Short mmCIF file of C-alpha atoms and ligand atoms in Angstrom, two decimals:
data_model
loop_
_atom_site.label_atom_id
_atom_site.label_comp_id
_atom_site.label_asym_id
_atom_site.label_seq_id
_atom_site.Cartn_x
_atom_site.Cartn_y
_atom_site.Cartn_z
CA MET R 1 89.56 80.47 80.77
CA SER R 2 92.06 81.16 78.01
CA GLY R 3 95.16 83.34 78.45
CA ILE R 4 94.42 87.03 79.08
CA PRO R 5 95.96 89.22 76.37
CA GLN R 6 98.41 91.71 77.82
CA GLU R 7 96.50 94.73 76.49
CA GLN R 8 93.33 93.58 78.32
CA GLN R 9 94.90 93.03 81.75
CA ILE R 10 94.64 96.59 83.08
CA ALA R 11 90.95 96.70 82.13
CA LEU R 12 90.40 93.37 83.92
CA VAL R 13 92.16 94.53 87.10
CA ASP R 14 90.22 97.81 87.04
CA ARG R 15 86.87 96.09 86.43
CA LEU R 16 87.39 93.61 89.28
CA THR R 17 88.58 96.40 91.58
CA GLN R 18 85.36 98.31 90.82
CA ALA R 19 83.33 95.14 91.27
CA CYS R 20 84.65 94.82 94.85
CA GLY R 21 82.63 97.94 95.73
CA GLY R 22 83.03 99.55 99.12
CA ARG R 23 85.16 102.42 97.82
CA TYR R 24 85.09 105.79 99.53
CA SER R 25 85.12 109.00 97.52
CA PRO R 26 88.25 111.18 97.57
CA GLU R 27 86.24 113.72 99.64
CA VAL R 28 85.52 111.13 102.34
CA ARG R 29 89.14 109.92 102.32
CA ARG R 30 90.34 113.49 102.85
CA ARG R 31 88.54 113.69 106.22
CA TYR R 32 91.18 111.44 107.81
CA PHE R 33 94.72 112.43 108.80
CA ILE R 34 96.23 109.92 106.37
CA THR R 35 99.72 110.74 105.13
CA GLY R 36 101.36 109.28 102.04
CA PRO R 37 105.12 108.78 101.89
CA GLN R 38 107.13 109.43 98.74
CA TRP R 39 108.97 106.16 99.29
CA ALA R 40 105.95 103.82 99.46
CA PRO R 41 104.50 103.96 95.93
CA SER R 42 107.94 104.62 94.47
CA TYR R 43 109.40 101.46 96.07
CA GLN R 44 110.66 99.48 93.09
CA GLY R 45 110.58 96.07 94.77
CA GLN R 46 114.34 95.75 95.23
CA ALA R 47 116.02 93.99 98.17
CA VAL R 48 119.12 91.95 98.88
CA PHE R 49 117.77 88.98 96.94
CA HIS R 50 115.39 90.94 94.68
CA ALA R 51 115.84 92.96 91.52
CA PRO R 52 113.53 95.96 91.01
CA VAL R 53 110.20 95.13 89.34
CA ARG R 54 108.78 98.64 88.81
CA PRO R 55 110.18 101.79 87.19
CA PRO R 56 111.27 104.81 89.28
CA MET R 57 108.71 107.51 90.09
CA THR R 58 109.03 111.27 90.58
CA PHE R 59 107.50 113.25 93.42
CA GLU R 60 105.29 115.02 90.88
CA THR R 61 103.71 111.69 89.91
CA VAL R 62 103.29 110.56 93.52
CA MET R 63 101.63 113.85 94.48
CA GLU R 64 99.33 113.83 91.46
CA GLU R 65 98.17 110.29 92.21
CA TYR R 66 97.75 110.93 95.97
CA SER R 67 95.65 113.95 95.17
CA LYS R 68 93.38 111.97 92.81
CA ILE R 69 92.92 109.21 95.41
CA GLY R 70 92.11 111.67 98.19
CA ILE R 71 95.25 111.71 100.33
CA ASN R 72 95.88 115.21 101.69
CA TYR R 73 99.41 114.87 103.03
CA TRP R 74 102.76 113.85 101.58
CA CYS R 75 105.99 113.05 103.43
CA THR R 76 109.52 112.14 102.41
CA HIS R 77 113.08 111.26 103.30
CA ASP R 78 115.48 114.05 102.34
CA THR R 79 117.24 111.83 99.78
CA ASP R 80 114.03 110.39 98.29
CA VAL R 81 113.79 113.72 96.50
CA ILE R 82 117.20 115.42 96.81
CA PRO R 83 120.22 113.33 95.80
CA THR R 84 122.81 113.13 98.62
CA GLU R 85 125.38 115.09 96.60
CA ASP R 86 122.89 117.93 96.01
CA LEU R 87 122.10 118.47 99.70
CA PHE R 88 123.49 121.78 101.07
CA THR R 89 123.90 123.14 97.49
CA PRO R 90 121.78 125.48 95.36
CA ARG R 91 120.30 122.31 93.78
CA GLN R 92 118.61 121.60 97.12
CA ASP R 93 116.86 124.99 96.95
CA GLU R 94 115.82 124.43 93.33
CA ILE R 95 114.33 121.03 94.12
CA THR R 96 112.65 122.37 97.27
CA ALA R 97 111.02 125.10 95.18
CA ARG R 98 109.77 122.46 92.72
CA ILE R 99 108.37 120.39 95.60
CA LYS R 100 106.51 123.43 96.92
CA ASP R 101 105.07 124.15 93.46
CA SER R 102 103.97 120.56 93.03
CA LEU R 103 102.36 120.42 96.50
CA LYS R 104 100.45 123.57 95.67
CA LYS R 105 99.43 122.36 92.21
CA HIS R 106 97.98 119.14 93.64
CA GLY R 107 96.44 120.71 96.76
CA LEU R 108 98.66 118.68 99.12
CA LYS R 109 100.48 119.57 102.33
CA CYS R 110 103.79 118.18 103.54
CA SER R 111 103.23 116.56 106.94
CA MET R 112 106.64 115.15 107.75
CA VAL R 113 110.25 114.96 106.66
CA THR R 114 112.81 112.37 107.71
CA ALA R 115 116.57 112.14 107.30
CA GLU R 116 117.83 109.08 105.47
CA THR R 117 120.59 107.82 107.80
CA PHE R 118 120.78 104.21 106.63
CA HIS R 119 121.20 103.84 102.84
CA HIS R 120 124.23 105.85 101.70
CA PRO R 121 127.76 104.43 102.26
CA VAL R 122 128.44 107.31 104.67
CA TRP R 123 126.21 105.47 107.19
CA ALA R 124 128.11 102.15 106.97
CA ALA R 125 128.95 102.39 110.69
CA GLY R 126 125.72 104.21 111.58
CA PRO R 127 124.85 107.85 112.23
CA ALA R 128 126.67 107.94 115.62
CA ALA R 129 129.94 106.21 114.74
CA GLU R 130 133.41 106.97 116.11
CA SER R 131 134.57 109.53 113.54
CA PRO R 132 133.90 113.09 114.83
CA GLU R 133 133.59 114.32 111.24
CA LEU R 134 130.98 111.69 110.43
CA ARG R 135 128.98 112.75 113.49
CA GLU R 136 129.31 116.39 112.51
CA TYR R 137 127.99 115.48 109.06
CA ALA R 138 125.08 113.57 110.68
CA LYS R 139 124.19 116.65 112.76
CA ARG R 140 124.25 118.82 109.64
CA ARG R 141 121.97 116.33 107.90
CA LEU R 142 119.47 116.30 110.78
CA ALA R 143 119.50 120.10 111.05
CA ASN R 144 119.09 120.36 107.29
CA THR R 145 116.09 118.00 107.41
CA VAL R 146 114.53 120.14 110.13
CA ALA R 147 115.09 123.22 107.94
CA LEU R 148 113.55 121.40 104.97
CA GLY R 149 110.56 120.51 107.15
CA HIS R 150 109.99 124.14 108.09
CA GLU R 151 110.43 125.24 104.48
CA LEU R 152 107.80 122.72 103.31
CA GLY R 153 105.40 123.52 106.16
CA ALA R 154 105.72 120.15 107.94
CA GLN R 155 104.70 119.52 111.56
CA PHE R 156 106.69 116.33 112.16
CA CYS R 157 110.22 115.08 111.75
CA VAL R 158 110.96 111.35 112.03
CA TYR R 159 114.20 109.51 112.90
CA TRP R 160 114.57 105.84 112.20
CA PRO R 161 118.03 104.81 113.51
CA GLY R 162 118.09 101.43 111.79
CA MET R 163 121.90 101.63 111.46
CA LEU R 164 122.50 102.47 115.13
CA GLY R 165 124.31 99.31 116.18
CA TYR R 166 126.73 96.82 114.65
CA TYR R 167 127.16 93.62 112.75
CA ILE R 168 129.97 92.37 114.97
CA ALA R 169 129.95 92.99 118.73
CA GLY R 170 132.95 94.15 120.70
CA ALA R 171 134.32 97.03 118.66
CA VAL R 172 131.69 99.52 119.82
CA ASP R 173 130.88 100.80 123.32
CA GLU R 174 127.08 100.94 123.31
CA THR R 175 126.82 103.61 126.03
CA GLN R 176 129.14 105.91 124.08
CA THR R 177 127.22 105.35 120.84
CA LEU R 178 123.94 106.21 122.56
CA ARG R 179 125.46 109.42 123.97
CA TRP R 180 126.68 110.37 120.52
CA PHE R 181 123.29 109.60 119.03
CA ALA R 182 121.65 111.87 121.63
CA GLU R 183 123.98 114.67 120.50
CA GLY R 184 122.54 114.30 117.00
CA ILE R 185 118.94 114.58 118.23
CA ASN R 186 119.97 117.53 120.41
CA ALA R 187 121.44 119.26 117.36
CA ALA R 188 118.16 118.71 115.48
CA CYS R 189 116.12 120.19 118.36
CA ALA R 190 118.48 123.17 118.69
CA ALA R 191 118.19 123.87 114.95
CA ASP R 192 114.42 123.55 115.22
CA LEU R 193 114.17 126.05 118.09
CA GLU R 194 116.23 128.57 116.14
CA ILE R 195 114.40 128.17 112.82
CA ALA R 196 110.93 128.08 114.39
CA LYS R 197 111.69 131.35 116.19
CA LYS R 198 112.96 132.99 113.01
CA LYS R 199 109.98 131.80 110.97
CA ASN R 200 107.45 132.38 113.73
CA ARG R 201 106.29 128.75 113.45
CA ASP R 202 105.71 126.07 116.06
CA THR R 203 108.63 123.72 116.56
CA LEU R 204 108.34 120.32 114.89
CA LYS R 205 107.34 117.19 116.73
CA HIS R 206 110.46 114.99 116.69
CA CYS R 207 109.49 111.33 116.45
CA MET R 208 111.76 108.34 116.94
CA GLU R 209 110.90 105.13 115.11
CA ALA R 210 112.17 101.74 116.29
CA LYS R 211 112.62 98.51 114.37
CA PRO R 212 113.99 95.39 116.09
CA PHE R 213 115.99 93.97 113.16
CA GLU R 214 117.23 95.19 109.74
CA PRO R 215 119.39 96.58 108.32
CA GLN R 216 121.93 96.60 111.17
CA GLY R 217 122.77 93.21 112.72
CA GLU R 218 122.22 94.35 116.31
CA ILE R 219 120.28 97.53 116.97
CA LEU R 220 120.81 99.69 120.06
CA LEU R 221 117.28 101.09 120.21
CA PRO R 222 115.27 98.15 118.88
CA THR R 223 111.81 98.87 120.32
CA SER R 224 109.56 101.80 121.13
CA ASP R 225 110.07 100.99 124.82
CA ALA R 226 113.85 101.27 124.43
CA MET R 227 113.24 104.64 122.82
CA LEU R 228 111.02 105.80 125.68
CA ALA R 229 113.83 104.94 128.07
CA PHE R 230 116.23 106.88 125.82
CA ILE R 231 113.93 109.93 125.70
CA PHE R 232 113.69 109.95 129.51
CA SER R 233 117.37 109.00 130.05
CA GLY R 234 118.61 112.51 130.74
CA LEU R 235 120.73 112.49 127.56
CA LEU R 236 118.31 114.68 125.61
CA ALA R 237 118.41 118.45 126.01
CA HIS R 238 114.71 118.73 125.03
CA PRO R 239 112.88 115.53 125.91
CA GLU R 240 109.61 117.45 125.68
CA MET R 241 110.16 117.92 121.93
CA VAL R 242 110.82 114.24 121.28
CA GLY R 243 108.28 111.42 121.08
CA LEU R 244 107.60 108.28 119.08
CA ASN R 245 106.59 107.17 115.62
CA PRO R 246 105.82 103.51 116.29
CA GLU R 247 105.24 101.34 113.25
CA TYR R 248 102.62 98.60 113.52
CA LEU R 249 104.81 95.91 111.95
CA HIS R 250 108.00 96.98 113.73
CA GLU R 251 106.36 96.25 117.08
CA LEU R 252 104.84 93.00 115.82
CA MET R 253 108.19 91.87 114.39
CA TRP R 254 109.70 91.34 117.83
CA GLY R 255 106.61 89.52 119.02
CA ALA R 256 104.94 92.35 120.90
CA SER R 257 101.28 93.11 121.27
CA VAL R 258 101.17 96.25 119.13
CA ARG R 259 98.23 97.57 121.09
CA ALA R 260 100.13 97.24 124.37
CA SER R 261 103.18 98.99 122.84
CA LEU R 262 100.95 101.86 121.76
CA ALA R 263 99.34 101.97 125.19
CA ARG R 264 102.77 102.41 126.82
CA ALA R 265 103.51 105.30 124.43
CA LEU R 266 100.11 106.83 125.19
CA VAL R 267 100.53 106.80 128.96
CA CYS R 268 103.88 108.57 128.51
CA GLY R 269 102.23 111.21 126.28
CA LYS R 270 104.65 110.25 123.50
CA LEU R 271 102.47 108.82 120.74
CA PHE R 272 103.14 111.56 118.17
CA HIS R 273 102.91 109.74 114.82
CA PHE R 274 101.99 106.22 113.65
CA ASP R 275 103.27 104.20 110.66
CA ILE R 276 100.52 101.84 109.54
CA ASN R 277 100.94 98.54 107.73
CA ASP R 278 100.70 94.82 108.44
CA GLY R 279 102.83 91.68 108.44
CA TYR R 280 103.98 88.70 110.47
CA ARG R 281 105.59 88.13 113.86
CA LEU R 282 109.31 87.33 114.02
CA LYS R 283 109.84 87.78 110.28
CA HIS R 284 111.46 90.52 108.22
CA ASP R 285 109.93 93.90 107.45
CA VAL R 286 107.43 92.93 104.74
CA ASP R 287 105.33 96.13 105.11
CA ILE R 288 102.12 94.62 103.77
CA ALA R 289 99.19 97.02 103.52
CA ILE R 290 96.94 97.47 106.55
CA GLY R 291 94.42 94.77 107.40
CA LEU R 292 95.58 92.07 104.99
CA VAL R 293 97.14 89.89 107.70
CA ASN R 294 95.74 90.93 111.08
CA PRO R 295 92.38 92.70 110.59
CA LEU R 296 91.03 91.81 114.05
CA ASP R 297 94.19 93.05 115.74
CA TRP R 298 93.99 96.22 113.65
CA LEU R 299 90.41 96.76 114.77
CA ASN R 300 91.59 96.45 118.37
CA VAL R 301 94.45 98.89 117.80
CA LEU R 302 92.08 101.49 116.34
CA VAL R 303 89.64 101.03 119.23
CA LEU R 304 92.48 101.93 121.59
CA LEU R 305 93.52 104.98 119.54
CA ARG R 306 89.95 106.22 119.08
CA SER R 307 89.11 105.81 122.72
CA HIS R 308 92.25 107.71 123.72
CA ASN R 309 91.67 110.51 121.23
CA TYR R 310 94.84 110.01 119.18
CA LYS R 311 94.99 112.95 116.76
CA GLY R 312 98.28 112.31 114.97
CA PRO R 313 98.90 111.12 111.42
CA PHE R 314 98.34 107.63 110.07
CA ASN R 315 101.27 107.19 107.74
CA LEU R 316 100.96 104.63 104.93
CA ASP R 317 104.41 103.09 105.41
CA TYR R 318 104.01 100.04 103.22
CA LYS R 319 105.74 98.35 100.31
CA PRO R 320 103.55 97.36 97.39
CA PRO R 321 104.20 93.65 96.80
CA ARG R 322 106.55 92.76 93.95
CA THR R 323 103.57 91.13 92.24
CA THR R 324 101.79 94.48 91.92
CA SER R 325 102.44 96.54 88.79
CA ARG R 326 103.01 100.28 88.63
CA HIS R 327 99.39 100.66 87.51
CA GLY R 328 98.28 98.45 90.40
CA VAL R 329 100.12 100.58 92.97
CA PHE R 330 97.74 103.50 92.40
CA THR R 331 94.60 101.57 91.45
CA VAL R 332 94.78 98.63 93.87
CA SER R 333 97.40 99.10 96.65
CA ILE R 334 96.81 102.64 97.82
CA PRO R 335 93.05 103.12 97.45
CA THR R 336 92.17 99.70 98.89
CA MET R 337 94.52 100.21 101.82
CA VAL R 338 93.09 103.65 102.59
CA ASP R 339 89.57 102.22 102.35
CA ARG R 340 90.37 99.33 104.71
CA PHE R 341 91.79 101.84 107.17
CA ILE R 342 88.65 103.99 107.01
CA THR R 343 86.38 100.96 107.41
CA LEU R 344 88.36 99.70 110.40
CA TRP R 345 88.35 103.19 111.93
CA GLU R 346 84.56 103.43 111.57
CA MET R 347 84.16 99.90 112.94
CA ALA R 348 86.25 100.95 115.92
CA GLY R 349 83.60 103.62 116.52
CA GLU R 350 80.95 100.88 116.43
CA VAL R 351 82.91 98.85 118.97
CA ILE R 352 83.12 101.83 121.31
CA SER R 353 79.36 102.44 121.14
CA ASP R 354 78.27 98.79 120.99
CA PRO R 355 75.68 98.25 123.76
CA ILE R 356 76.76 94.67 124.45
CA ILE R 357 80.44 95.54 124.81
CA LYS R 358 79.54 98.59 126.83
CA GLU R 359 77.34 96.74 129.29
CA ALA R 360 79.86 93.90 129.62
CA THR R 361 82.73 96.33 130.21
CA ASP R 362 80.72 98.35 132.75
CA ALA R 363 79.79 95.15 134.60
CA LEU R 364 83.44 94.02 134.72
CA LYS R 365 84.46 97.41 136.07
CA ALA R 366 81.70 97.32 138.70
CA GLY R 367 83.03 93.93 139.80
CA GLY R 368 81.11 91.19 141.62
CA ALA R 369 79.05 92.19 144.61
CA GLY R 370 80.02 90.87 148.00
CA ALA R 371 83.78 90.65 147.42
CA ASN R 372 85.80 91.20 150.56
CA PRO R 373 89.37 92.37 149.75
CA ALA R 374 90.52 90.79 152.99
CA ASP R 375 89.27 87.35 151.90
CA VAL R 376 90.82 85.84 148.78
CA ASN R 377 88.13 83.22 148.29
CA SER R 378 85.33 85.76 148.43
CA VAL R 379 87.06 87.84 145.69
CA VAL R 380 87.30 84.73 143.47
CA ALA R 381 83.71 83.67 144.11
CA ALA R 382 82.26 87.16 143.62
CA ASN R 383 83.78 87.51 140.12
CA ARG R 384 83.64 83.91 138.89
CA GLU R 385 80.71 84.22 136.46
CA LEU R 386 81.39 87.83 135.52
CA LEU R 387 84.80 87.03 134.04
CA SER R 388 83.26 84.95 131.22
CA LEU R 389 82.46 88.36 129.73
CA HIS R 390 86.09 88.73 128.58
CA GLU R 391 85.60 85.98 126.03
CA LEU R 392 82.17 87.27 125.13
CA ILE R 393 83.64 90.70 124.34
CA ALA R 394 86.21 89.03 122.07
CA HIS R 395 83.38 87.18 120.27
CA ARG R 396 81.49 90.44 119.86
CA LEU R 397 84.60 92.07 118.32
CA PHE R 398 84.71 89.23 115.80
CA GLN R 399 81.02 89.73 115.03
CA ILE R 400 81.59 93.43 114.46
CA LEU R 401 84.54 92.64 112.20
CA ILE R 402 82.43 90.39 109.97
CA GLY R 403 79.28 92.51 110.16
CA ALA R 404 77.20 90.02 112.18
CA HIS R 405 76.08 92.85 114.47
CA ARG R 406 74.40 94.37 111.40
CA GLY R 407 72.56 91.17 110.63
CA ARG R 408 74.99 89.35 108.35
CA THR R 409 74.30 85.65 108.75
CA TYR R 410 75.35 82.34 107.21
CA ASN R 411 72.47 79.94 106.78
CA LEU R 412 73.52 76.35 106.51
C1 LIG N 1 112.00 101.31 107.70
C2 LIG N 1 110.98 102.33 107.83
C3 LIG N 1 111.35 103.65 107.30
C4 LIG N 1 110.92 104.75 108.23
C5 LIG N 1 111.34 106.07 107.74
C6 LIG N 1 111.08 107.10 108.78
C7 LIG N 1 111.51 103.52 104.92
O1 LIG N 1 111.58 100.10 108.13
O2 LIG N 1 109.90 102.08 108.33
O3 LIG N 1 110.76 103.82 106.02
O4 LIG N 1 109.54 104.72 108.44
O5 LIG N 1 112.68 106.07 107.51
O6 LIG N 1 110.16 107.98 108.44
MG1 LIG N 2 108.24 103.14 109.17
MG1 LIG N 3 108.33 98.45 108.17
#
């Protein structure tokens, strides 16, 4: 093949994307509670060792493209759309009015807002640092984000305290920092109660998001489990208003079983919101799009969520790879990721109703006949053959993933 002329490359990418088939219509995509962040498509590919590879993008463009693809909901950090210096000024109101107009124009709703408490130099020592004035500013920022959420009609507010910690141990008393951080969340809940009452709206669902590493060197609430302990610690004035926004990769990054992490959130009634993506264990936060690394694990995760009636948002928190162009972000990254999610979600339904898995699971739950709980050997003997079904269920999941249960075969 000879070199592909630059002016023919978009047509090639589009033609091959079409040729893949398996696309859902925007109408079908809109049936799912999929939310699109401002920051995902507008990520320019920059990082400590990386220069940006794509141009900046406005919220108007993001909303227009989401609407064409079939994503109903948009979400944002406060400073993705309002420069830090413009917060708390009339510029904030002007921009908020433009956001509302654009949402309306493109038929989108705002699902969630989140305060950026990690990027700006003001957060160099984190959002709960020693300076009382800094902490007062942090409370104002959280309360302002809650107000923005109500103004835009959001149901959720997310907090990712990725700067809650330190680079160098010893200077900070962790218990004190956690108490100060709780004061920030309490201020956000208090503001919410007041605004919700005034506006006659429900209060927001406040969701904490954990990540084990990055950008802080050591993080005080590194996992969803640490956050559950924090929510139930007695430090929060309204623990009933606060839950979790786990992120698939953030749990995987520390080596967890994501499905087990989600299960622990579910049994606590705290799985409010879910950031979906993919990546690798014990590596940095690559935020690859769903299903490109761990499709079988993703199928398992969605089986858990479907069988436990999770009704919250699936938030596309991913970073388009630096190899993807601006055109590719909206023609390859987002639609293919949404379509893989939908396919995996529907497959999860097939797993739940699969007669083989169902019969095997029922048999395991019935247990082996003749087991006597007072006799260890009889319990072992009664279940010996039955327990092979665990591996058979795993094989069946693989078959469902590759479509073998629908007759797909390889003839050698
Ligand atoms: C960082 C993240 C964040 C959070 C967001 C909270 C940039 O790893 O995942 O996205 O999701 O700040 O909504
Ligand atoms: Mg996230
Ligand atoms: Mg991430």
